[in-house]
Coordinates of C-alpha atoms in Angstrom, one line a residue:
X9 CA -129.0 114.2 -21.9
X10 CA -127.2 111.2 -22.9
X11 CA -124.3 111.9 -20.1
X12 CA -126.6 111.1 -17.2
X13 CA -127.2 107.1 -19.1
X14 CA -131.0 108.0 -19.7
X15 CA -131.7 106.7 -23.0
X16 CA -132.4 109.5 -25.7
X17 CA -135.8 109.9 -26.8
X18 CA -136.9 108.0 -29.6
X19 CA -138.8 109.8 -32.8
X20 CA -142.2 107.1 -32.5
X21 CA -143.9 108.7 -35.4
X22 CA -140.6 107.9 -37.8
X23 CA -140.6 104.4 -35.9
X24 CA -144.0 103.6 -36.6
X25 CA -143.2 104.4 -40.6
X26 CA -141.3 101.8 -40.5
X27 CA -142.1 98.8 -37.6
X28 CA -145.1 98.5 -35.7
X29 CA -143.2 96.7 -32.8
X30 CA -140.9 94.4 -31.2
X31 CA -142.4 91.7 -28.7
X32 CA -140.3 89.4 -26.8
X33 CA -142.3 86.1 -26.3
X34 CA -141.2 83.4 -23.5
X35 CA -142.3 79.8 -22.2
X36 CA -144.1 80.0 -19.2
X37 CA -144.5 76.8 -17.4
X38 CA -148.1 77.9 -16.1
X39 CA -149.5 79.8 -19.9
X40 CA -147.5 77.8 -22.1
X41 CA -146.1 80.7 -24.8
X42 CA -146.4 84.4 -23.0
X43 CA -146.0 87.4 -24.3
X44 CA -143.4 88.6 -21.9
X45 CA -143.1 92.5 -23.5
X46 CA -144.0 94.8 -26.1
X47 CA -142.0 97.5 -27.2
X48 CA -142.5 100.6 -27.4
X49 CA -145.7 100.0 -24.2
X50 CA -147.9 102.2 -25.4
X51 CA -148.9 99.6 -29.3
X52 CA -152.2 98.0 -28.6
X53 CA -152.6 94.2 -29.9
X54 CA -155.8 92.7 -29.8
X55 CA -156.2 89.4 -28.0
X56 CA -156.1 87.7 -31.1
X57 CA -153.4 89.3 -32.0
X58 CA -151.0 88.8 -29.0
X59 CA -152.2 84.6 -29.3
X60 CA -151.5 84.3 -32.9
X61 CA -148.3 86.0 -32.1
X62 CA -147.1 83.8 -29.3
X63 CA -148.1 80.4 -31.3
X64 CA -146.0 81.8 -34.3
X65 CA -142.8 82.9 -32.2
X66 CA -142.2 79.5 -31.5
X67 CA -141.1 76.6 -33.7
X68 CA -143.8 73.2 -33.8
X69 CA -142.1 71.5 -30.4
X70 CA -142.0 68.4 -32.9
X71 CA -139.3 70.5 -35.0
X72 CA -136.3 69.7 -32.1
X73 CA -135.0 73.1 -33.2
X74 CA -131.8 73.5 -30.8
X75 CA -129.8 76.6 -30.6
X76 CA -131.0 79.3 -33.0
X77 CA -134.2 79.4 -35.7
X78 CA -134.7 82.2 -37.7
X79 CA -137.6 83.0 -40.3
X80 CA -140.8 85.3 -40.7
X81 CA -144.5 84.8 -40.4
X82 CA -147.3 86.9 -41.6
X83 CA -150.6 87.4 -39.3
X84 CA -154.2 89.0 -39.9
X85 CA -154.9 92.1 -37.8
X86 CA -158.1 93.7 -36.6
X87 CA -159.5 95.4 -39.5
X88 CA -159.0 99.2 -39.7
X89 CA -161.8 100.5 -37.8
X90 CA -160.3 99.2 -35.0
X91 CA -156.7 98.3 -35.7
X92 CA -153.8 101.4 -35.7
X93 CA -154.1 102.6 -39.4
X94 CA -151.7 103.4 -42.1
X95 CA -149.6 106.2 -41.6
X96 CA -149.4 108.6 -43.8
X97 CA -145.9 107.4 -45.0
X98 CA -147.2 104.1 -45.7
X99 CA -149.8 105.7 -48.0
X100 CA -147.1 107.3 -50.3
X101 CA -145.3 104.5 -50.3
X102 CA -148.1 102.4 -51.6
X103 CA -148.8 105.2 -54.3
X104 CA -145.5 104.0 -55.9
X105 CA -145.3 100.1 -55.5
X106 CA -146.5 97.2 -56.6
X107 CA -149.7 95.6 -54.7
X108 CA -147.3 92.4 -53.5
X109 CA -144.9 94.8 -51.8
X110 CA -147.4 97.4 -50.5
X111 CA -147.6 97.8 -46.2
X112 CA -150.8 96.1 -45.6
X113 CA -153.5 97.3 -43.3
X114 CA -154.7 94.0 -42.7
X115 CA -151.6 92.2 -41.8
X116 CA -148.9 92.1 -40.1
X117 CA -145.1 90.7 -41.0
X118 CA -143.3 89.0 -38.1
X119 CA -139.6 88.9 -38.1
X120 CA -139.0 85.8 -35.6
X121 CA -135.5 84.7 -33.6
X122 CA -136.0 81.8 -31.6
X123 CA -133.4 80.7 -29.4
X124 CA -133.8 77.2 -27.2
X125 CA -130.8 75.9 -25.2
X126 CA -130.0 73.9 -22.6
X127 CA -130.2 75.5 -18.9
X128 CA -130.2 73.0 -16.3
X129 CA -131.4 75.9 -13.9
X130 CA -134.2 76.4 -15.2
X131 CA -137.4 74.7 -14.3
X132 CA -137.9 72.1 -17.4
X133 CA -134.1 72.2 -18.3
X134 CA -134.1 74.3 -21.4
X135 CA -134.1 78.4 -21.7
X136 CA -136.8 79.1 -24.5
X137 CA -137.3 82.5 -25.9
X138 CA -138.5 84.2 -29.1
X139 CA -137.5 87.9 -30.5
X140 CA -140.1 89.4 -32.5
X141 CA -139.9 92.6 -34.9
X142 CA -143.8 93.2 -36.5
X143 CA -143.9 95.6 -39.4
X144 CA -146.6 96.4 -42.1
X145 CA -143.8 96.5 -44.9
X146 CA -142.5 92.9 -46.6
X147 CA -139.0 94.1 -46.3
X148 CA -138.0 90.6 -45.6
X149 CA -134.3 91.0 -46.9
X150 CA -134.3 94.4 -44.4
X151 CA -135.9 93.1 -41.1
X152 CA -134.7 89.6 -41.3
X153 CA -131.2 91.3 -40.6
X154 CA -132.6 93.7 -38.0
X155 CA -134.5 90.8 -36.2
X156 CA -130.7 89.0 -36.4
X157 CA -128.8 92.2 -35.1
X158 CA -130.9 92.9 -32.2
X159 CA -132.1 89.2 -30.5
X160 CA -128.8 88.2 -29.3
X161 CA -127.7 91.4 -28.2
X162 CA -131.0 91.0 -26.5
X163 CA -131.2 88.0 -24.7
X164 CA -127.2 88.9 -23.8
X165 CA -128.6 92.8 -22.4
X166 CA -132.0 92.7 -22.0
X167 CA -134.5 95.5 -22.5
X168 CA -132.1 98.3 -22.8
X169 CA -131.1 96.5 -26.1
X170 CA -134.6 97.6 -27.5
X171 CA -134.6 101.0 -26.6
X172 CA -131.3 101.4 -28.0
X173 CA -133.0 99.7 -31.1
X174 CA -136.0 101.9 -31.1
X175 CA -134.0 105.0 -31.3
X176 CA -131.6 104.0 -34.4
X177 CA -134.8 103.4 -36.3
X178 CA -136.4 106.3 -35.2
X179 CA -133.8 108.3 -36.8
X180 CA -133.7 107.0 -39.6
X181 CA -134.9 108.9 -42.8
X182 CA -138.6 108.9 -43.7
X183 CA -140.1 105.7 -45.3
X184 CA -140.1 107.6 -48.9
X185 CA -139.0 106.4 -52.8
X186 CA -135.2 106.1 -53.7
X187 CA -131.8 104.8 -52.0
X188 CA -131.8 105.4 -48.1
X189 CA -129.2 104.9 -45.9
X190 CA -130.3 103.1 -42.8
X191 CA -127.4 102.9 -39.7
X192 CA -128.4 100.9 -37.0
X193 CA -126.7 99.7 -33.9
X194 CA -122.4 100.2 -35.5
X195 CA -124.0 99.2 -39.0
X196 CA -125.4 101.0 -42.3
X197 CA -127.7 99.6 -44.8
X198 CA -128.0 100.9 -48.3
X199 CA -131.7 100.2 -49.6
X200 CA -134.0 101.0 -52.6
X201 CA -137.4 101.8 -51.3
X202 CA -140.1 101.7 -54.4
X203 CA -139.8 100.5 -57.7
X204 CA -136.6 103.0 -59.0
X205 CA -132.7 102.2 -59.8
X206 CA -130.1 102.0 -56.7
X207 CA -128.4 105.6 -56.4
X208 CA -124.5 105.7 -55.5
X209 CA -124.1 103.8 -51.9
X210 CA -121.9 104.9 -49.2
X211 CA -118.7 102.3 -48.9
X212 CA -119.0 101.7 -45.7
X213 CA -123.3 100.6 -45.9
X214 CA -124.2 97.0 -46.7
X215 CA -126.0 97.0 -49.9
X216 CA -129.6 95.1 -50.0
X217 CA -130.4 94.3 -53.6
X218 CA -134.2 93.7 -53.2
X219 CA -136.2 94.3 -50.1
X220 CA -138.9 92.1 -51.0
X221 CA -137.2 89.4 -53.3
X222 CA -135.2 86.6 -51.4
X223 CA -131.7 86.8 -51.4
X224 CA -130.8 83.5 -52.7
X225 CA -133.7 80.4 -54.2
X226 CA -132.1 77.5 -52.8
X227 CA -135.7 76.5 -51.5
X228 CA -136.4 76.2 -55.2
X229 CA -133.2 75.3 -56.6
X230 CA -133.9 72.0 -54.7
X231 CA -136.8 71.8 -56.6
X232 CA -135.7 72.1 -60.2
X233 CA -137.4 69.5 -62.1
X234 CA -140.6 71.0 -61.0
X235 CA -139.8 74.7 -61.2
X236 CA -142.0 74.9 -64.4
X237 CA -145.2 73.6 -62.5
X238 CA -144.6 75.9 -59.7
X239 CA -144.4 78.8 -61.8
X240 CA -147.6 78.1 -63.6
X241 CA -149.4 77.1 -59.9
X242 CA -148.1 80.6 -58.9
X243 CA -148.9 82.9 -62.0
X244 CA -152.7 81.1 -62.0
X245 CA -152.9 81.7 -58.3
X246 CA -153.6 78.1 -57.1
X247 CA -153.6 77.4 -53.4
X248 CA -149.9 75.5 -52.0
X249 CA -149.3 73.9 -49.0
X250 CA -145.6 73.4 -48.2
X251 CA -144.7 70.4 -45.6
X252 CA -141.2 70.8 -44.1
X253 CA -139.3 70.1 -41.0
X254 CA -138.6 74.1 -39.9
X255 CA -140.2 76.9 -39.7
X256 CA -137.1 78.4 -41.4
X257 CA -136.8 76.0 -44.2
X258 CA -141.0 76.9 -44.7
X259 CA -141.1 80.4 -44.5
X260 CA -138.1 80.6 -46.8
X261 CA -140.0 78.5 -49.4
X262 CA -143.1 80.5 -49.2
X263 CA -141.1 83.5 -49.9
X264 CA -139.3 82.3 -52.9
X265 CA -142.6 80.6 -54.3
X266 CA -144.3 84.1 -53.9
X267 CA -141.6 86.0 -55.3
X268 CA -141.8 83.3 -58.6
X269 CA -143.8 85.6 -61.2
X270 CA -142.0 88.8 -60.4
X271 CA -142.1 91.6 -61.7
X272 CA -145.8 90.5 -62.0
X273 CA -147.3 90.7 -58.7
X274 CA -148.5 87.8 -56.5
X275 CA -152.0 88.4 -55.2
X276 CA -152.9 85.8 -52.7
X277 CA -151.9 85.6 -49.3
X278 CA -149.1 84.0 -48.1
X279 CA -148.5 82.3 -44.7
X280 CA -145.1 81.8 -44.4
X281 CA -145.3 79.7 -41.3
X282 CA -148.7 78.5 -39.8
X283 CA -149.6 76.8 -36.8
X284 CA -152.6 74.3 -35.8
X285 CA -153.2 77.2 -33.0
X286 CA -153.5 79.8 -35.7
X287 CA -156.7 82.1 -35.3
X288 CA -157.5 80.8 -39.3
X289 CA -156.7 77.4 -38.9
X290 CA -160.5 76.5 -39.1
X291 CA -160.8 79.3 -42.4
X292 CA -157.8 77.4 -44.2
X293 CA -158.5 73.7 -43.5
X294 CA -162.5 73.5 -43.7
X295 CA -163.3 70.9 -46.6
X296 CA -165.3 73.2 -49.6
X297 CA -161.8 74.4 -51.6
X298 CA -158.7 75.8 -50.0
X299 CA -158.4 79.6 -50.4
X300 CA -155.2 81.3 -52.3
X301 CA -153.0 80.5 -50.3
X302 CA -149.3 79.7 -49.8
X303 CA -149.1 77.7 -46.8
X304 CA -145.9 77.2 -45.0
X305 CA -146.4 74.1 -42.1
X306 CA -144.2 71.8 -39.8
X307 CA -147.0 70.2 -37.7
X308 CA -147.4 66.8 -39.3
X309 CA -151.1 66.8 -38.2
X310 CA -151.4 68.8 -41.3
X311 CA -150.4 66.1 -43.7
X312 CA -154.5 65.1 -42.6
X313 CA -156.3 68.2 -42.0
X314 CA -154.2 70.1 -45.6
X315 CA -154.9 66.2 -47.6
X316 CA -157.8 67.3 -49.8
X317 CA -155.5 70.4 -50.6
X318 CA -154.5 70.2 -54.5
X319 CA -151.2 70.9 -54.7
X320 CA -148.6 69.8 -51.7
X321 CA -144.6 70.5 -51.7
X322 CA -142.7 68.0 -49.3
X323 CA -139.3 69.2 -47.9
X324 CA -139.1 66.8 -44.4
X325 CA -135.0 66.3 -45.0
X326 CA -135.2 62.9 -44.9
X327 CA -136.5 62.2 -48.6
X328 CA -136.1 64.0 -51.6
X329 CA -138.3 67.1 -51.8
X330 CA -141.2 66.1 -53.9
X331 CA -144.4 67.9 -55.0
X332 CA -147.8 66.0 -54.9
X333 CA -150.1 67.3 -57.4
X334 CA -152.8 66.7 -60.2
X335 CA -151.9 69.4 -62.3
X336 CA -150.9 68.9 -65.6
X337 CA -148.3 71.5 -66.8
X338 CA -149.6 73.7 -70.2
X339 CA -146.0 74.3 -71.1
X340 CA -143.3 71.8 -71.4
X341 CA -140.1 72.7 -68.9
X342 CA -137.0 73.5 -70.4
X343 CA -134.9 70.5 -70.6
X344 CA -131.7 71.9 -69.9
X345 CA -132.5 74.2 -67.2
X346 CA -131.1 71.9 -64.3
X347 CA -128.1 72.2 -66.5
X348 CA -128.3 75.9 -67.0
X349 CA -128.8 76.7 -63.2
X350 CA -126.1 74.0 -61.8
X351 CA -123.5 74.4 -64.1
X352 CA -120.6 72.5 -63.2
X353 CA -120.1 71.1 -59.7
X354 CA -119.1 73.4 -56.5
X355 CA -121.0 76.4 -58.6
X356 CA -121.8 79.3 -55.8
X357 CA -125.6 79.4 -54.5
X358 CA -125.3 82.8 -55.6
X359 CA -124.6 82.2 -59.2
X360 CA -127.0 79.3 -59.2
X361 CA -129.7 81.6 -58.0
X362 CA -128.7 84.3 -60.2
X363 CA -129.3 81.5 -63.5
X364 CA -132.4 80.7 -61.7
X365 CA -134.2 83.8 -61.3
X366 CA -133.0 84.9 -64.6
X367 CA -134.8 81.8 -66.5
X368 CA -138.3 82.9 -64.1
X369 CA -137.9 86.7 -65.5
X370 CA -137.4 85.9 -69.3
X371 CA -140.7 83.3 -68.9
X372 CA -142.5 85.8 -66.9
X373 CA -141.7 88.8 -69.4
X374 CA -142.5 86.2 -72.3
X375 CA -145.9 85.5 -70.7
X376 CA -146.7 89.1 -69.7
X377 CA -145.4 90.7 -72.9
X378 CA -148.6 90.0 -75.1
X379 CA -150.8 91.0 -72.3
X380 CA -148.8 94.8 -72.5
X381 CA -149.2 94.9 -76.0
X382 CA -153.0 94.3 -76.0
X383 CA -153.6 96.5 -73.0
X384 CA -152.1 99.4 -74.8
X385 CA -153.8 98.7 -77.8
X386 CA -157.0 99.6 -75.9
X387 CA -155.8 103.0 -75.6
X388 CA -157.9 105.3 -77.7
X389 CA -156.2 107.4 -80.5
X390 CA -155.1 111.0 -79.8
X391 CA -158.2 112.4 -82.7
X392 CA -160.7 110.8 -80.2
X393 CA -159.8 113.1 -76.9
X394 CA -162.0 116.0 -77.8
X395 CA -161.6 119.1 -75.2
X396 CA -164.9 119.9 -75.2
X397 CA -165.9 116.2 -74.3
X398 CA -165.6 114.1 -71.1
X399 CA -162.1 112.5 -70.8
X400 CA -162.2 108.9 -72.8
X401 CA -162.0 105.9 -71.1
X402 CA -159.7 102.7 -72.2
X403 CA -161.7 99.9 -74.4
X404 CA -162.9 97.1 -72.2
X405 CA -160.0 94.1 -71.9
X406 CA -161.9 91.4 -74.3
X407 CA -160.2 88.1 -73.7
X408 CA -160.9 86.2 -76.6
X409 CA -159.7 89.4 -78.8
X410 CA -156.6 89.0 -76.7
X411 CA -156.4 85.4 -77.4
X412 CA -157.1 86.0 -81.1
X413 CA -153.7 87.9 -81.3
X414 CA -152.0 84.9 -79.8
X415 CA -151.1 83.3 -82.9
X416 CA -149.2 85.9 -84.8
X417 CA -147.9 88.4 -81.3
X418 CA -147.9 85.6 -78.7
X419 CA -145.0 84.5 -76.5
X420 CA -143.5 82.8 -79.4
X421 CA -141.9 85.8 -80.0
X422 CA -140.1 86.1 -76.8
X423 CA -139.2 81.9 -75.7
X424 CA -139.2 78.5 -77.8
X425 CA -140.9 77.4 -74.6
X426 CA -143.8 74.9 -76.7
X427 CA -147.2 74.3 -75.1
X428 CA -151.1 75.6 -74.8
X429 CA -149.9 79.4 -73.9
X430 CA -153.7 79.8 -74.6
X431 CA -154.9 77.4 -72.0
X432 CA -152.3 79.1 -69.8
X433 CA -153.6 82.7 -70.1
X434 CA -157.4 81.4 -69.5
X435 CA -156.4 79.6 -66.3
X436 CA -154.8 83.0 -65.4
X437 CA -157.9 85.2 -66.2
X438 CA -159.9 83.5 -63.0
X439 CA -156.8 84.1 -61.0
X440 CA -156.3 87.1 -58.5
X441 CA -153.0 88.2 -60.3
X442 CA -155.0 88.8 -63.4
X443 CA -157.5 91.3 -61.7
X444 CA -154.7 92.8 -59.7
X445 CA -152.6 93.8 -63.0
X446 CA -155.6 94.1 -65.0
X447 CA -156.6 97.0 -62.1
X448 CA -153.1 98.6 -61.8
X449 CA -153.0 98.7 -66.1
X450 CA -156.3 100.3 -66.5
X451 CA -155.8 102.8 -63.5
X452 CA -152.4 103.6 -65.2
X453 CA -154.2 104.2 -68.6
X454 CA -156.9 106.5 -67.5
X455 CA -154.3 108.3 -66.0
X456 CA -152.7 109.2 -69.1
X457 CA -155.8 110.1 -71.0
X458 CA -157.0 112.2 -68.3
X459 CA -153.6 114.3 -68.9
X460 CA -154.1 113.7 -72.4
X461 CA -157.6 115.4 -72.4
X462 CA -155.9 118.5 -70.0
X463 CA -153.5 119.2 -72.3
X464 CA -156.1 119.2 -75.2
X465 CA -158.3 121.4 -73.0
X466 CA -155.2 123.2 -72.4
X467 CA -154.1 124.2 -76.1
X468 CA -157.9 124.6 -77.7
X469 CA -159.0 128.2 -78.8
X470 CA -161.4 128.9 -76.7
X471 CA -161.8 132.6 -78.5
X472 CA -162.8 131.1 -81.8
X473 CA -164.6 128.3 -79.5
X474 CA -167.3 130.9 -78.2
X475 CA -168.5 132.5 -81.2
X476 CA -172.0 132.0 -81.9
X477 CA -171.9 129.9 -78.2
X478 CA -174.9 130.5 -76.2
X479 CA -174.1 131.8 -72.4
X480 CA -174.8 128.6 -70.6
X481 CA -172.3 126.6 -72.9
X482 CA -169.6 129.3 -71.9
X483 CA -170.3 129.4 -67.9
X484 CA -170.3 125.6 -68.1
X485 CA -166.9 126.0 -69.6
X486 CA -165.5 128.4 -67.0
X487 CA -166.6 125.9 -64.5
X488 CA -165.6 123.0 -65.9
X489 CA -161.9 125.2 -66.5
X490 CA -162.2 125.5 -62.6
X491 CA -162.9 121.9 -61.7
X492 CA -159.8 120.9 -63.6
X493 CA -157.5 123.2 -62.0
X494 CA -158.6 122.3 -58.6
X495 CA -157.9 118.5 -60.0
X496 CA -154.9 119.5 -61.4
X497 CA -152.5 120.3 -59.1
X498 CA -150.4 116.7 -59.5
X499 CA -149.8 117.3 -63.1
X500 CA -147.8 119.0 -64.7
X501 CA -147.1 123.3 -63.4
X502 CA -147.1 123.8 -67.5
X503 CA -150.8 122.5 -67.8
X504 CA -152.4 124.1 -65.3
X505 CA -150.8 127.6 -66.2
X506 CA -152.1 127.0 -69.3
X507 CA -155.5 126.2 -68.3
X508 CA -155.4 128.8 -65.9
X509 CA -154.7 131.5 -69.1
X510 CA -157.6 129.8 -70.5
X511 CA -160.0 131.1 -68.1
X512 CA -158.7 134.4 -67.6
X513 CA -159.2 134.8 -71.1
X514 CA -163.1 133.3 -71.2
X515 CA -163.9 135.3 -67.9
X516 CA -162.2 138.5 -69.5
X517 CA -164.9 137.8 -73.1
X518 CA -168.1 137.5 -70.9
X519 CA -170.2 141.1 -70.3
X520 CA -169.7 141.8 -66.5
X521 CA -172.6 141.0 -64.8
X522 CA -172.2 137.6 -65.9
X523 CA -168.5 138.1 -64.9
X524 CA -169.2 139.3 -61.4
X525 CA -171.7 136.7 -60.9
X526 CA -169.6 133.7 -61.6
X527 CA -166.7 135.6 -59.4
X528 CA -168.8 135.7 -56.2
X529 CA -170.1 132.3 -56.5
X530 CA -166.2 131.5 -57.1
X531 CA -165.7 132.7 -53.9
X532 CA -168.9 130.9 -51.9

């Protein structure tokens, strides 16, 4: 027990739900950057793995970051055949989010402290070390603060610290939709997993508005006069490359960049921090057309290998951040939006951020708005979901008829923002985010008219159906009735007792033979 000091035994599986591990990575004056530990032993990383890791724990050595650096990286894993797969946690979870927010079988998130001081006892003068916490989930708001609890503790106590660690998370409550309370190590966070409202939070818990959606935009804020180009290089999914002096001041870009168009989803891939080391550096930099991706770099030898990118944010510190670009805008930027967001002077970041991200919703919403309306015009009418038919499909997304209702249901309706909206939305068709929403919609549709055609199937008269019917047409029935039962059980109790009724009541109309046979072969 926990009188004799052995450390209490930690719940892995509820762990693993929520990170896959924490790594310690040191300078070793022989290997360069080692991983020095992995936490819990037993989590296999590939070799890949473990060297993309160590290159990403550590800041560029250009980057003269003294005392502490925090931010967060993102790294391709071995694919699932031979990489730890999803738990089943993870695959609920994903049932109810958004595909930007979903835990990612193909990736890892890395949660980095990196401390460097001076230590004239040690061999080159300087004690270098790097915390890592890797999860599958984005919860950059939620491990950001974990990473910041546990490395100095850490580096202070050593690996006791990360048992300790290990344990609080391991009893903490199942990955799962709604507001969770999460204590760890003397403190409590309140969060909202999945896409519903915050519940009533416990006093004492910090509250995290948004796991996914950065706390405040100053990386943008500094960007203002161009935040109406970034948000149409985001929405059409172009590939970015962002040059600054930290990995913190990068990674905390990349997120707010990514997080432009919500609540539509971003679909490309991020790199929040990226090294010349990286396993992808040869994927990402090779000459015939970047892929979709934000970039977030410190190495100045990418300002050559990244120069035939198209689109190139500068934040070195010692200019003023500037955006390199050929791109010409469709919509004109608001003109008083620097106004808007920096009101007077010594306005909190906070309230700046809060003006910010408001403006990005209302022109997201204004863009996305006509795109609902036309999707749910493809819906077909109730009068076409015959019971005795297969289930209806949507109609097929046209683009030009969605274009055509532009003019009298466009954005207008929603913004005075002036421009080519319809050069806009065609630039967004080739994108990723397009397909991604386009996918979620039409899923989300023929989910509702495969209820739809249960409940018609439900409430039919089969009795006065039969008559004159030949045999065959009514055993197809029963087995049809049977098929969508077995199918059945997410929807609604009230359906499938209804069709369940219905096929007591066929079976109980057919002569017995017939009845018999279709029991036993029921039962095979």
């Amino acid at each position: 027990g926990m009188a004799s000091g052995e450390p209490e035994e930690c719940d892995w599986g509820r762990f693993h739900e929520w990170i896959h591990c924490l790594c310690i990575v040191t300078f070793d004056l022989e290997l360069g950057q080692a991983l020095e530990l992995v936490h819990p032993p037993q989590v296999a990383l590939s070799e890949r793995e473990r060297t993309n890791i160590c290159y990403l724990a550590f800041p560029d050595s250009n980057s003269g970051c003294m005392g502490d650096t925090e931010y967060h990286v993102r790294l391709r894993v071995a694919p699932e055949g031979e990489g730890p797969r999803l738990s089943p946690a993870h695959t609920t979870y994903n049932g109810c989010t958004t595909e930007s927010h979903r835990a990612d079988a193909g990736h890892l998130w890395g949660f980095v402290y990196f401390r460097q001081t001076r230590a004239p006892d040690l061999p080159r003068g300087y004690f270098q070390k790097s915390f890592v916490l890797l999860s599958r989930l984005p919860f950059v708001s939620l491990f950001s603060r974990i990473a910041h609890q546990i490395a100095p503790l850490f580096f202070d106590g050593g690996t006791r610290v990360l048992q300790d660690a290990a344990t609080a998370i391991g009893n903490w409550p199942t990955l799962a939709p709604g507001t969770l309370q999460l204590p760890f190590l003397g403190h409590k966070y309140s969060v909202t997993v999945g896409e519903g409202e915050p519940d009533a939070q416990e006093d004492a818990a910090e509250r995290i508005v948004s796991l996914h959606e950065p706390e405040s935009l100053q990386g943008l804020i500094q960007l203002l006069p161009h935040v109406q180009l970034l948000w149409e290089l985001i929405i059409t999914g172009e590939p970015i490359v962002v040059m600054a002096s930290s990995p913190a001041d990068c990674s905390h870009l990349v997120h707010c960049l990514s997080s432009m168009i919500a609540p539509l989803g971003f679909s490309g891939e991020t790199r929040p921090y990226f090294t010349i080391h990286d396993s992808e550096f040869r994927e990402f930099t090779q000459r015939q057309g970047p892929p979709a991706v934000i970039l977030g770099v410190t190495n100045p030898f990418f300002a050559k290998t990244l120069q035939h990118w198209p689109h190139t944010i500068r934040i070195t510190g010692s200019r003023a951040p500037s955006v390199a670009t050929s791109y010409r805008t469709h919509l004109q930027q608001q003109k008083s939006l620097t106004r808007q967001v920096l009101g007077r002077a010594g306005r909190p970041l906070p309230i700046q951020s809060a003006m910010l991200r408001r403006h990005l919703l209302e022109l997201t919403q204004s863009f996305i708005i006509p795109l609902e309306r036309y999707m749910g015009s493809l819906m077909p009418l109730m009068r076409d979901v015959s019971p005795f038919g297969a289930p209806p499909a949507p109609h097929h997304f046209r683009q030009e008829d969605f274009l055509a209702t532009l003019p009298h249901a466009g954005p207008q309706l929603t913004t005075t923002l002036k421009g080519d909206w319809e050069g806009l939305y065609r630039r967004f068709f080739r994108s990723g985010n397009f397909r991604a929403w386009h996918e979620l919609r039409h899923r989300q549709l023929t989910h509702a008219l495969q209820a739809l055609h249960l409940q018609a199937l439900a409430s039919v008269d089969l009795a006065a159906w039969m008559e004159g019917k030949h045999e065959v047409e009514v055993v197809d029935m029963v087995l049809k009735l049977r098929q969508k039962i077995a199918v059945c059980s997410e929807t609604s109790r009230q359906t499938r007792d209804r069709l369940e009724h219905q096929l007591h009541d066929i079976e109980g109309r057919l002569p017995e033979d017939l009845r018999l046979l279709l029991r036993s072969g029921a039962s095979t």
